[in-house]
Amino acid sequence: MSTHGAENVSPGDHPSRLLAAFLAGLRYEDIPSAVIARAEDLYLDWFASALAGKTARQVGIIERYAAQMGPQHGPSTILTSRRGTTPYFAALVNGAASHVVEQDDVHNGSVFHPAAVVFPAALAAAQALGKSGADLLVAAVAGYEAGIRIGEFMGRSHYRVFHTTGTVGTLAAAVAVGKLMDFDAQQFLHAMGSAGTQAAGLWEFLRDAADSKQLHTGKAAADGLLAAYLAKDGFTGAQRILEGAQGMAAGMSSDANPARLTDGLGTRWATAETSFKFHASCRHTHPAADALQLLMQREGLQHDQVASVTTRVHQGAIDVLGPVVDPQTVHQAKFSMGTVLGLIAVHQQAGLAEFEQQALSDPRVAQFRQKVQMRLDAEVDQAYPARWLGRVEVRTTDGRQFEAAVDVPKGDPDNSLSRPELEQKAARLIRFSRAASEPEIGEIIARAWRLHETPDLQQLF
Amino acid sequence: MSTHGAENVSPGDHPSRLLAAFLAGLRYEDIPSAVIARAEDLYLDWFASALAGKTARQVGIIERYAAQMGPQHGPSTILTSRRGTTPYFAALVNGAASHVVEQDDVHNGSVFHPAAVVFPAALAAAQALGKSGADLLVAAVAGYEAGIRIGEFMGRSHYRVFHTTGTVGTLAAAVAVGKLMDFDAQQFLHAMGSAGTQAAGLWEFLRDAADSKQLHTGKAAADGLLAAYLAKDGFTGAQRILEGAQGMAAGMSSDANPARLTDGLGTRWATAETSFKFHASCRHTHPAADALQLLMQREGLQHDQVASVTTRVHQGAIDVLGPVVDPQTVHQAKFSMGTVLGLIAVHQQAGLAEFEQQALSDPRVAQFRQKVQMRLDAEVDQAYPARWLGRVEVRTTDGRQFEAAVDVPKGDPDNSLSRPELEQKAARLIRFSRAASEPEIGEIIARAWRLHETPDLQQLF
């Protein structure tokens, strides 16, 4: 710290600059190997999520826009169509595809989905710049570490109106691309300035179930990439775009906390705090689904041996899931506790394919749904939202009673998915949209696990 | 009005929808011929402003980005390089170029620069869609009418942190392009939804004199165009992106007034309320510059006959201009009352070229600067900001005293520029960057005056 300035802080030491200096100094060797391995996990989970978006109408529209406005060839791959184009359009389309089935990762504390914005920008730029898999992993870690801290900095007031993955995502994407360009701290500040002044995304679209979510992730990835490319060529940006008097927090937050921007830089690895989504349903159903799965496996029960299930839940689960008693659409089924537990009981999983094919049409699932009830539980409710506790009680048709408890839902950092589980999830996601053949799925998975030693990223399939 | 709903207002009649319905119904024949003619004036003023940006460093960077990410050919013209590309990149570069010399138009009430965002998007799309000059004029009027009202709606609290030309400009550009696509009201709402959820632009860059202003206008034009192209292909947007509970006003304004969105639709033509900038200096110097010019012409005075000038001003002028006593840069000179009046006295104008070539180097201008003082005037101060009064008193070297008063600065709607004056200004702007030859300047001007009867826009030079 300098001794200049009224508060004994040098003007050069503002939080954004400290963050930028950390990003500039970050090297592969500095990142714990477990965090590098987790980044590979996140990469595979993202890659499969983007491929799962292949058949979505919104993604098709943005693909056609890219074909109309962009070049027909280029170094960067649009994953859903496997077409080459320039990095801007690959980031745009892949960003739009990443979040559409809502199975991509999430960081709980920042309410931010890093993969959907960081990897589309980073992969597109890495391909164009001829970078290695290790370079991509360092860039992704930089994007995650910055984006998660900026999301935490912007606070809950921001999230009430703004879609953090769209707004903060623009900065996270810019940081990832800037790392691939070997930015120094000053270049990072310029790129963050140009990214932050483009940051946008409002929740209003939810009211009309409009298509904006895909626009938010696609634009965050593409606009962040734009910011980095401009900074590389000398375009300057605001030095305090986050905490300045007319910056992002001034305009879009009432509870911003600058200390979060530099929280544990180099010791706390926010990348590894990111959760994987396991079941393809509303997150409020996950603790009970995990607990039921555990119980049925442990006791060797089949669905037709179950007479009733009671799941003890927090109030939020009752508020959100309670109204859904007779789901009519696949989307509604994802908010039906009975249907989710029915899929687990009958099909052993509640993934995208099970929802599409079985949630509404399998009479055994509908029958199981009738046996499920939720009950408010004081312990579970008190623990929420810091901990999401899963509690189920099962009575069998022959009169036995069982209980099971899961304290950390599957996919959270303390109960993360194993590589075999991640492989199964990835395969399910890719099969869902038929975006790759079975041999290709195997190859995609194998490539992810050797990403850290891959010399170049030209060939993705 | 419907009789349904608690407040006797049909959900279909919200202000955004009424605005969208007006835009959908707007036809060339409905627009008064004086407004069409004014739109041609604004078009020429914009075209020349964009060409004046040709040599700017920031524009060069964005041009190179467009060359790197976009196709090398296409139907839409980048004005500064005369290269053809796709509409997205033409809108991006031309938007960036439009505002860089700060001579483009301004709407006082909304503090919004419509030309810099509306025309880049509209011309790029019109060229790609094979539209006529009349189509372009209707589209521009739609963009101005919507953008100005949305700027007024967002209020002064928005402008304190957000650069309205960037944020609101995204919607204005989307509306202009949507009009070229013959959108119905529902399509306009979708396009506005996608534009509003991308709306961005923070003033923080001012603190560091960073390059963001060019990014704001370029991105507003390009992102607005994107929103319209997506809506054309069926991409949906929030229906109440302006006034909804998680919309633009909810996130970025504390004094939004929905009544402004529909103010005088079809009877009040906000397009014709837009001011032209005449002198290339800070707006606070304009009333005095106009008054001095009037006085010297009226009395037939030369600069060396003037012994002293006192200009009676509002407090804001003293606050902003007072500190600049010995300007060292061209930018500072634009905030020096003495320099501005010196250029008027010695060179009869204070345009871009005079600032670049004479403001700092001509000893006669420096000498005149010493003769100028500002004095706070109660009448002038009280009238501000509704009216910007110009008052000067001149004492000559042979002891005569003169006064002159101008009540509306040149360029404001009630004292607009004549077509000959607009032609002179356009020629000065284009000569400044040498973006066109003298015969081309004549042709650019002639084309503007026959824009309303031009069948297609393929040939701009």
mmCIF file of C-alpha atoms in Angstrom, chain A residues 65-381:
data_model
loop_
_atom_site.group_PDB
_atom_site.id
_atom_site.type_symbol
_atom_site.label_atom_id
_atom_site.label_comp_id
_atom_site.label_asym_id
_atom_site.label_seq_id
_atom_site.Cartn_x
_atom_site.Cartn_y
_atom_site.Cartn_z
ATOM 1 C CA TYR A 65 -28.272 -14.394 -37.882
ATOM 2 C CA ALA A 66 -24.584 -15.392 -37.623
ATOM 3 C CA ALA A 67 -24.730 -16.928 -41.094
ATOM 4 C CA GLN A 68 -26.337 -13.777 -42.482
ATOM 5 C CA MET A 69 -24.000 -11.253 -40.839
ATOM 6 C CA GLY A 70 -20.762 -13.162 -40.451
ATOM 7 C CA PRO A 71 -18.281 -14.850 -42.764
ATOM 8 C CA GLN A 72 -18.974 -18.396 -43.958
ATOM 9 C CA HIS A 73 -15.565 -19.646 -42.868
ATOM 10 C CA GLY A 74 -13.181 -19.020 -40.047
ATOM 11 C CA PRO A 75 -11.040 -20.535 -37.342
ATOM 12 C CA SER A 76 -13.689 -20.776 -34.612
ATOM 13 C CA THR A 77 -16.265 -23.550 -34.414
ATOM 14 C CA ILE A 78 -20.001 -23.127 -33.920
ATOM 15 C CA LEU A 79 -20.537 -26.292 -31.874
ATOM 16 C CA THR A 80 -24.162 -26.886 -32.801
ATOM 17 C CA SER A 81 -23.631 -26.685 -36.568
ATOM 18 C CA ARG A 82 -19.884 -27.523 -36.607
ATOM 19 C CA ARG A 83 -19.413 -24.614 -39.005
ATOM 20 C CA GLY A 84 -16.272 -22.475 -38.885
ATOM 21 C CA THR A 85 -16.620 -18.702 -38.515
ATOM 22 C CA THR A 86 -14.900 -15.784 -36.808
ATOM 23 C CA PRO A 87 -14.550 -15.756 -33.010
ATOM 24 C CA TYR A 88 -17.277 -13.143 -32.533
ATOM 25 C CA PHE A 89 -19.988 -15.298 -34.111
ATOM 26 C CA ALA A 90 -18.780 -18.568 -32.585
ATOM 27 C CA ALA A 91 -18.955 -16.926 -29.152
ATOM 28 C CA LEU A 92 -22.424 -15.551 -29.934
ATOM 29 C CA VAL A 93 -23.997 -18.812 -31.076
ATOM 30 C CA ASN A 94 -22.236 -21.077 -28.586
ATOM 31 C CA GLY A 95 -23.148 -18.684 -25.780
ATOM 32 C CA ALA A 96 -26.784 -18.812 -26.839
ATOM 33 C CA ALA A 97 -26.709 -22.621 -26.991
ATOM 34 C CA SER A 98 -24.999 -23.135 -23.627
ATOM 35 C CA HIS A 99 -27.829 -22.197 -21.307
ATOM 36 C CA VAL A 100 -30.910 -23.304 -23.222
ATOM 37 C CA VAL A 101 -31.459 -26.648 -21.497
ATOM 38 C CA GLU A 102 -30.438 -25.100 -18.172
ATOM 39 C CA GLN A 103 -28.051 -27.897 -17.275
ATOM 40 C CA ASP A 104 -24.891 -25.792 -17.222
ATOM 41 C CA ASP A 105 -23.001 -25.003 -14.047
ATOM 42 C CA VAL A 106 -23.865 -22.399 -11.384
ATOM 43 C CA HIS A 107 -21.983 -20.581 -8.640
ATOM 44 C CA ASN A 108 -24.397 -20.276 -5.720
ATOM 45 C CA GLY A 109 -22.940 -17.224 -3.944
ATOM 46 C CA SER A 110 -22.841 -15.020 -7.048
ATOM 47 C CA VAL A 111 -25.983 -16.550 -8.652
ATOM 48 C CA PHE A 112 -23.924 -16.659 -11.815
ATOM 49 C CA HIS A 113 -23.593 -19.320 -14.520
ATOM 50 C CA PRO A 114 -19.941 -18.972 -15.517
ATOM 51 C CA ALA A 115 -19.584 -21.724 -18.117
ATOM 52 C CA ALA A 116 -22.286 -20.342 -20.413
ATOM 53 C CA VAL A 117 -20.353 -17.122 -20.990
ATOM 54 C CA VAL A 118 -16.698 -17.919 -20.213
ATOM 55 C CA PHE A 119 -16.159 -21.036 -22.359
ATOM 56 C CA PRO A 120 -17.910 -19.817 -25.548
ATOM 57 C CA ALA A 121 -15.716 -16.706 -25.634
ATOM 58 C CA ALA A 122 -12.544 -18.455 -24.513
ATOM 59 C CA LEU A 123 -12.802 -21.408 -26.883
ATOM 60 C CA ALA A 124 -13.621 -19.188 -29.877
ATOM 61 C CA ALA A 125 -10.641 -16.937 -29.179
ATOM 62 C CA ALA A 126 -8.305 -19.833 -28.330
ATOM 63 C CA GLN A 127 -9.050 -21.469 -31.676
ATOM 64 C CA ALA A 128 -8.436 -18.210 -33.542
ATOM 65 C CA LEU A 129 -5.252 -17.434 -31.639
ATOM 66 C CA GLY A 130 -3.829 -20.933 -31.949
ATOM 67 C CA LYS A 131 -3.710 -21.512 -28.212
ATOM 68 C CA SER A 132 -3.320 -24.791 -26.333
ATOM 69 C CA GLY A 133 -5.673 -26.629 -24.010
ATOM 70 C CA ALA A 134 -3.613 -25.469 -21.021
ATOM 71 C CA ASP A 135 -3.948 -21.854 -22.217
ATOM 72 C CA LEU A 136 -7.709 -22.356 -22.463
ATOM 73 C CA LEU A 137 -7.860 -23.750 -18.930
ATOM 74 C CA VAL A 138 -5.917 -20.810 -17.461
ATOM 75 C CA ALA A 139 -8.164 -18.404 -19.373
ATOM 76 C CA ALA A 140 -11.278 -20.156 -18.102
ATOM 77 C CA VAL A 141 -10.009 -20.056 -14.507
ATOM 78 C CA ALA A 142 -9.284 -16.326 -14.917
ATOM 79 C CA GLY A 143 -12.816 -15.766 -16.247
ATOM 80 C CA TYR A 144 -14.392 -17.785 -13.434
ATOM 81 C CA GLU A 145 -12.320 -16.158 -10.683
ATOM 82 C CA ALA A 146 -13.088 -12.638 -11.936
ATOM 83 C CA GLY A 147 -16.717 -13.229 -12.879
ATOM 84 C CA ILE A 148 -17.677 -14.908 -9.626
ATOM 85 C CA ARG A 149 -16.082 -12.137 -7.552
ATOM 86 C CA ILE A 150 -17.722 -9.428 -9.671
ATOM 87 C CA GLY A 151 -21.075 -11.187 -9.275
ATOM 88 C CA GLU A 152 -20.600 -11.280 -5.504
ATOM 89 C CA PHE A 153 -19.541 -7.607 -5.573
ATOM 90 C CA MET A 154 -22.714 -6.560 -7.442
ATOM 91 C CA GLY A 155 -24.822 -8.158 -4.725
ATOM 92 C CA ARG A 156 -28.373 -9.380 -4.408
ATOM 93 C CA SER A 157 -29.922 -5.997 -5.278
ATOM 94 C CA HIS A 158 -28.403 -6.315 -8.754
ATOM 95 C CA TYR A 159 -29.880 -9.773 -9.290
ATOM 96 C CA ARG A 160 -33.375 -8.554 -8.447
ATOM 97 C CA VAL A 161 -33.643 -6.710 -11.776
ATOM 98 C CA PHE A 162 -30.562 -7.718 -13.761
ATOM 99 C CA HIS A 163 -29.633 -11.167 -15.073
ATOM 100 C CA THR A 164 -26.160 -11.439 -13.580
ATOM 101 C CA THR A 165 -25.038 -14.034 -16.110
ATOM 102 C CA GLY A 166 -25.712 -11.447 -18.840
ATOM 103 C CA THR A 167 -24.255 -8.388 -17.129
ATOM 104 C CA VAL A 168 -21.314 -9.783 -15.173
ATOM 105 C CA GLY A 169 -20.867 -12.440 -17.838
ATOM 106 C CA THR A 170 -19.661 -9.776 -20.265
ATOM 107 C CA LEU A 171 -16.742 -9.016 -17.959
ATOM 108 C CA ALA A 172 -15.983 -12.665 -17.266
ATOM 109 C CA ALA A 173 -15.821 -13.360 -21.003
ATOM 110 C CA ALA A 174 -13.592 -10.332 -21.595
ATOM 111 C CA VAL A 175 -11.218 -11.477 -18.869
ATOM 112 C CA ALA A 176 -10.985 -15.007 -20.278
ATOM 113 C CA VAL A 177 -10.186 -13.721 -23.779
ATOM 114 C CA GLY A 178 -7.773 -11.144 -22.375
ATOM 115 C CA LYS A 179 -5.885 -13.920 -20.580
ATOM 116 C CA LEU A 180 -5.494 -15.747 -23.904
ATOM 117 C CA MET A 181 -3.986 -12.495 -25.226
ATOM 118 C CA ASP A 182 -1.520 -12.332 -22.316
ATOM 119 C CA PHE A 183 -2.873 -8.985 -21.097
ATOM 120 C CA ASP A 184 -1.028 -6.966 -18.491
ATOM 121 C CA ALA A 185 -2.999 -5.351 -15.657
ATOM 122 C CA GLN A 186 -3.592 -2.152 -17.624
ATOM 123 C CA GLN A 187 -4.971 -4.032 -20.622
ATOM 124 C CA PHE A 188 -7.261 -6.018 -18.332
ATOM 125 C CA LEU A 189 -8.599 -2.739 -16.908
ATOM 126 C CA HIS A 190 -9.260 -1.399 -20.402
ATOM 127 C CA ALA A 191 -11.007 -4.618 -21.434
ATOM 128 C CA MET A 192 -13.079 -4.647 -18.248
ATOM 129 C CA GLY A 193 -13.979 -1.005 -18.885
ATOM 130 C CA SER A 194 -15.230 -1.749 -22.383
ATOM 131 C CA ALA A 195 -17.007 -4.893 -21.158
ATOM 132 C CA GLY A 196 -18.666 -3.220 -18.182
ATOM 133 C CA THR A 197 -19.991 -0.340 -20.234
ATOM 134 C CA GLN A 198 -21.695 -2.923 -22.485
ATOM 135 C CA ALA A 199 -23.059 -5.010 -19.596
ATOM 136 C CA ALA A 200 -26.794 -5.633 -19.981
ATOM 137 C CA GLY A 201 -29.590 -8.105 -19.298
ATOM 138 C CA LEU A 202 -32.953 -7.598 -17.575
ATOM 139 C CA TRP A 203 -35.216 -10.213 -15.971
ATOM 140 C CA GLU A 204 -38.335 -8.638 -17.472
ATOM 141 C CA PHE A 205 -38.407 -11.315 -20.212
ATOM 142 C CA LEU A 206 -39.431 -13.955 -17.633
ATOM 143 C CA ARG A 207 -42.879 -12.399 -17.386
ATOM 144 C CA ASP A 208 -43.579 -13.272 -21.021
ATOM 145 C CA ALA A 209 -41.393 -16.388 -21.257
ATOM 146 C CA ALA A 210 -39.546 -14.503 -24.002
ATOM 147 C CA ASP A 211 -36.339 -15.703 -25.645
ATOM 148 C CA SER A 212 -33.967 -13.169 -24.053
ATOM 149 C CA LYS A 213 -32.033 -15.623 -21.882
ATOM 150 C CA GLN A 214 -30.277 -17.011 -24.961
ATOM 151 C CA LEU A 215 -29.572 -13.479 -26.156
ATOM 152 C CA HIS A 216 -28.064 -12.629 -22.765
ATOM 153 C CA THR A 217 -25.565 -15.489 -22.686
ATOM 154 C CA GLY A 218 -24.731 -15.192 -26.386
ATOM 155 C CA LYS A 219 -24.219 -11.435 -26.221
ATOM 156 C CA ALA A 220 -22.255 -11.580 -22.960
ATOM 157 C CA ALA A 221 -19.787 -14.005 -24.530
ATOM 158 C CA ALA A 222 -19.575 -12.077 -27.814
ATOM 159 C CA ASP A 223 -19.465 -8.581 -26.298
ATOM 160 C CA GLY A 224 -16.829 -9.639 -23.784
ATOM 161 C CA LEU A 225 -14.745 -11.009 -26.648
ATOM 162 C CA LEU A 226 -15.236 -7.713 -28.501
ATOM 163 C CA ALA A 227 -14.009 -5.785 -25.455
ATOM 164 C CA ALA A 228 -10.830 -7.852 -25.275
ATOM 165 C CA TYR A 229 -10.086 -7.601 -28.993
ATOM 166 C CA LEU A 230 -10.530 -3.811 -28.831
ATOM 167 C CA ALA A 231 -8.266 -3.532 -25.789
ATOM 168 C CA LYS A 232 -5.630 -5.591 -27.580
ATOM 169 C CA ASP A 233 -5.646 -2.956 -30.342
ATOM 170 C CA GLY A 234 -5.345 -0.006 -27.924
ATOM 171 C CA PHE A 235 -8.989 0.941 -27.326
ATOM 172 C CA THR A 236 -9.249 2.352 -23.807
ATOM 173 C CA GLY A 237 -11.917 1.815 -21.159
ATOM 174 C CA ALA A 238 -12.907 3.270 -17.813
ATOM 175 C CA GLN A 239 -10.421 2.316 -15.101
ATOM 176 C CA ARG A 240 -13.067 1.930 -12.379
ATOM 177 C CA ILE A 241 -15.988 0.536 -14.354
ATOM 178 C CA LEU A 242 -17.061 -1.574 -11.365
ATOM 179 C CA GLU A 243 -16.729 0.717 -8.362
ATOM 180 C CA GLY A 244 -16.549 4.206 -9.926
ATOM 181 C CA ALA A 245 -19.058 6.980 -9.245
ATOM 182 C CA GLN A 246 -20.741 6.401 -12.630
ATOM 183 C CA GLY A 247 -19.847 2.743 -13.003
ATOM 184 C CA MET A 248 -21.747 -0.535 -12.873
ATOM 185 C CA ALA A 249 -22.445 -0.617 -9.155
ATOM 186 C CA ALA A 250 -23.469 3.055 -9.112
ATOM 187 C CA GLY A 251 -26.008 2.375 -11.837
ATOM 188 C CA MET A 252 -27.143 -1.161 -11.112
ATOM 189 C CA SER A 253 -26.691 -2.092 -7.455
ATOM 190 C CA SER A 254 -27.541 -0.743 -4.030
ATOM 191 C CA ASP A 255 -25.543 -3.212 -1.938
ATOM 192 C CA ALA A 256 -22.240 -3.526 -3.792
ATOM 193 C CA ASN A 257 -19.282 -4.623 -1.699
ATOM 194 C CA PRO A 258 -15.870 -3.776 -3.208
ATOM 195 C CA ALA A 259 -14.104 -6.091 -0.768
ATOM 196 C CA ARG A 260 -15.573 -9.039 -2.676
ATOM 197 C CA LEU A 261 -13.588 -8.100 -5.779
ATOM 198 C CA THR A 262 -10.315 -9.094 -4.175
ATOM 199 C CA ASP A 263 -11.549 -11.764 -1.761
ATOM 200 C CA GLY A 264 -8.880 -14.415 -1.348
ATOM 201 C CA LEU A 265 -7.172 -13.789 -4.678
ATOM 202 C CA GLY A 266 -4.680 -16.593 -5.247
ATOM 203 C CA THR A 267 -5.770 -18.614 -2.220
ATOM 204 C CA ARG A 268 -9.530 -19.005 -2.632
ATOM 205 C CA TRP A 269 -10.337 -20.758 -5.925
ATOM 206 C CA ALA A 270 -13.898 -19.768 -6.787
ATOM 207 C CA THR A 271 -13.700 -21.958 -9.880
ATOM 208 C CA ALA A 272 -13.839 -25.016 -7.638
ATOM 209 C CA GLU A 273 -16.880 -23.665 -5.756
ATOM 210 C CA THR A 274 -19.028 -23.991 -8.850
ATOM 211 C CA SER A 275 -21.884 -26.520 -8.760
ATOM 212 C CA PHE A 276 -22.884 -28.972 -11.462
ATOM 213 C CA LYS A 277 -26.564 -29.515 -12.119
ATOM 214 C CA PHE A 278 -27.399 -33.192 -11.950
ATOM 215 C CA HIS A 279 -31.144 -33.660 -12.301
ATOM 216 C CA ALA A 280 -32.876 -31.770 -15.115
ATOM 217 C CA SER A 281 -35.490 -30.344 -12.775
ATOM 218 C CA CYS A 282 -36.034 -27.319 -10.538
ATOM 219 C CA ARG A 283 -33.209 -27.093 -8.012
ATOM 220 C CA HIS A 284 -35.744 -27.227 -5.137
ATOM 221 C CA THR A 285 -36.463 -30.880 -6.020
ATOM 222 C CA HIS A 286 -32.823 -31.966 -5.998
ATOM 223 C CA PRO A 287 -32.257 -32.645 -2.279
ATOM 224 C CA ALA A 288 -35.314 -34.925 -2.082
ATOM 225 C CA ALA A 289 -34.422 -36.642 -5.353
ATOM 226 C CA ASP A 290 -30.928 -37.392 -4.042
ATOM 227 C CA ALA A 291 -32.290 -38.697 -0.757
ATOM 228 C CA LEU A 292 -34.874 -40.954 -2.440
ATOM 229 C CA GLN A 293 -32.255 -42.320 -4.824
ATOM 230 C CA LEU A 294 -29.966 -43.102 -1.904
ATOM 231 C CA LEU A 295 -32.764 -44.776 0.044
ATOM 232 C CA MET A 296 -34.037 -46.976 -2.801
ATOM 233 C CA GLN A 297 -30.545 -48.127 -3.730
ATOM 234 C CA ARG A 298 -29.634 -48.755 -0.111
ATOM 235 C CA GLU A 299 -32.797 -50.784 0.571
ATOM 236 C CA GLY A 300 -32.990 -52.382 -2.866
ATOM 237 C CA LEU A 301 -36.529 -51.102 -3.432
ATOM 238 C CA GLN A 302 -38.434 -51.039 -6.719
ATOM 239 C CA HIS A 303 -40.962 -48.303 -7.469
ATOM 240 C CA ASP A 304 -43.947 -50.640 -7.129
ATOM 241 C CA GLN A 305 -42.872 -51.599 -3.599
ATOM 242 C CA VAL A 306 -43.324 -47.988 -2.431
ATOM 243 C CA ALA A 307 -46.658 -47.111 -0.856
ATOM 244 C CA SER A 308 -45.916 -43.472 0.054
ATOM 245 C CA VAL A 309 -43.117 -40.895 0.156
ATOM 246 C CA THR A 310 -42.979 -37.905 2.448
ATOM 247 C CA THR A 311 -40.258 -35.382 1.804
ATOM 248 C CA ARG A 312 -39.516 -32.821 4.481
ATOM 249 C CA VAL A 313 -38.663 -29.538 2.805
ATOM 250 C CA HIS A 314 -38.035 -25.796 3.280
ATOM 251 C CA GLN A 315 -40.841 -23.296 2.761
ATOM 252 C CA GLY A 316 -39.402 -22.099 -0.566
ATOM 253 C CA ALA A 317 -39.878 -25.554 -2.037
ATOM 254 C CA ILE A 318 -43.551 -25.550 -1.022
ATOM 255 C CA ASP A 319 -44.019 -22.048 -2.471
ATOM 256 C CA VAL A 320 -42.517 -22.928 -5.828
ATOM 257 C CA LEU A 321 -43.480 -26.585 -6.233
ATOM 258 C CA GLY A 322 -46.712 -26.712 -4.238
ATOM 259 C CA PRO A 323 -48.987 -25.335 -6.969
ATOM 260 C CA VAL A 324 -47.914 -27.982 -9.503
ATOM 261 C CA VAL A 325 -50.272 -30.910 -8.772
ATOM 262 C CA ASP A 326 -51.115 -32.090 -12.291
ATOM 263 C CA PRO A 327 -48.318 -31.089 -14.697
ATOM 264 C CA GLN A 328 -49.391 -30.631 -18.318
ATOM 265 C CA THR A 329 -46.088 -29.653 -19.941
ATOM 266 C CA VAL A 330 -42.520 -30.881 -19.671
ATOM 267 C CA HIS A 331 -41.563 -27.540 -18.167
ATOM 268 C CA GLN A 332 -44.250 -27.873 -15.487
ATOM 269 C CA ALA A 333 -43.138 -31.446 -14.792
ATOM 270 C CA LYS A 334 -39.734 -30.102 -13.778
ATOM 271 C CA PHE A 335 -41.523 -28.219 -10.984
ATOM 272 C CA SER A 336 -43.557 -31.244 -9.834
ATOM 273 C CA MET A 337 -41.943 -32.956 -6.834
ATOM 274 C CA GLY A 338 -44.027 -36.097 -7.419
ATOM 275 C CA THR A 339 -42.991 -36.378 -11.055
ATOM 276 C CA VAL A 340 -39.301 -35.857 -10.271
ATOM 277 C CA LEU A 341 -39.365 -38.514 -7.557
ATOM 278 C CA GLY A 342 -41.398 -40.762 -9.875
ATOM 279 C CA LEU A 343 -38.721 -40.538 -12.563
ATOM 280 C CA ILE A 344 -36.047 -41.350 -9.989
ATOM 281 C CA ALA A 345 -38.062 -44.312 -8.687
ATOM 282 C CA VAL A 346 -39.077 -45.771 -12.060
ATOM 283 C CA HIS A 347 -36.185 -44.735 -14.336
ATOM 284 C CA GLN A 348 -33.378 -44.217 -11.770
ATOM 285 C CA GLN A 349 -32.727 -40.740 -13.151
ATOM 286 C CA ALA A 350 -34.450 -37.445 -13.974
ATOM 287 C CA GLY A 351 -32.444 -36.160 -16.920
ATOM 288 C CA LEU A 352 -33.468 -34.268 -20.024
ATOM 289 C CA ALA A 353 -34.393 -37.431 -21.909
ATOM 290 C CA GLU A 354 -36.534 -38.804 -19.076
ATOM 291 C CA PHE A 355 -38.419 -35.521 -18.883
ATOM 292 C CA GLU A 356 -39.007 -35.395 -22.635
ATOM 293 C CA GLN A 357 -39.992 -39.055 -22.995
ATOM 294 C CA GLN A 358 -41.393 -40.267 -19.680
ATOM 295 C CA ALA A 359 -42.471 -37.450 -17.368
ATOM 296 C CA LEU A 360 -45.910 -37.037 -18.901
ATOM 297 C CA SER A 361 -46.503 -40.331 -20.710
ATOM 298 C CA ASP A 362 -45.340 -43.103 -18.382
ATOM 299 C CA PRO A 363 -48.330 -44.204 -16.245
ATOM 300 C CA ARG A 364 -45.950 -45.623 -13.610
ATOM 301 C CA VAL A 365 -44.482 -42.168 -13.098
ATOM 302 C CA ALA A 366 -47.946 -40.627 -12.806
ATOM 303 C CA GLN A 367 -48.922 -43.337 -10.326
ATOM 304 C CA PHE A 368 -45.813 -42.716 -8.212
ATOM 305 C CA ARG A 369 -46.526 -38.958 -8.297
ATOM 306 C CA GLN A 370 -49.753 -39.593 -6.370
ATOM 307 C CA LYS A 371 -47.795 -41.229 -3.541
ATOM 308 C CA VAL A 372 -45.579 -38.169 -2.871
ATOM 309 C CA GLN A 373 -46.246 -35.389 -0.412
ATOM 310 C CA MET A 374 -44.156 -32.490 0.869
ATOM 311 C CA ARG A 375 -44.103 -31.427 4.521
ATOM 312 C CA LEU A 376 -42.499 -28.280 5.931
ATOM 313 C CA ASP A 377 -39.611 -29.177 8.250
ATOM 314 C CA ALA A 378 -38.167 -26.718 10.761
ATOM 315 C CA GLU A 379 -34.587 -28.029 10.552
ATOM 316 C CA VAL A 380 -34.570 -28.060 6.760
ATOM 317 C CA ASP A 381 -36.168 -24.630 6.571
#
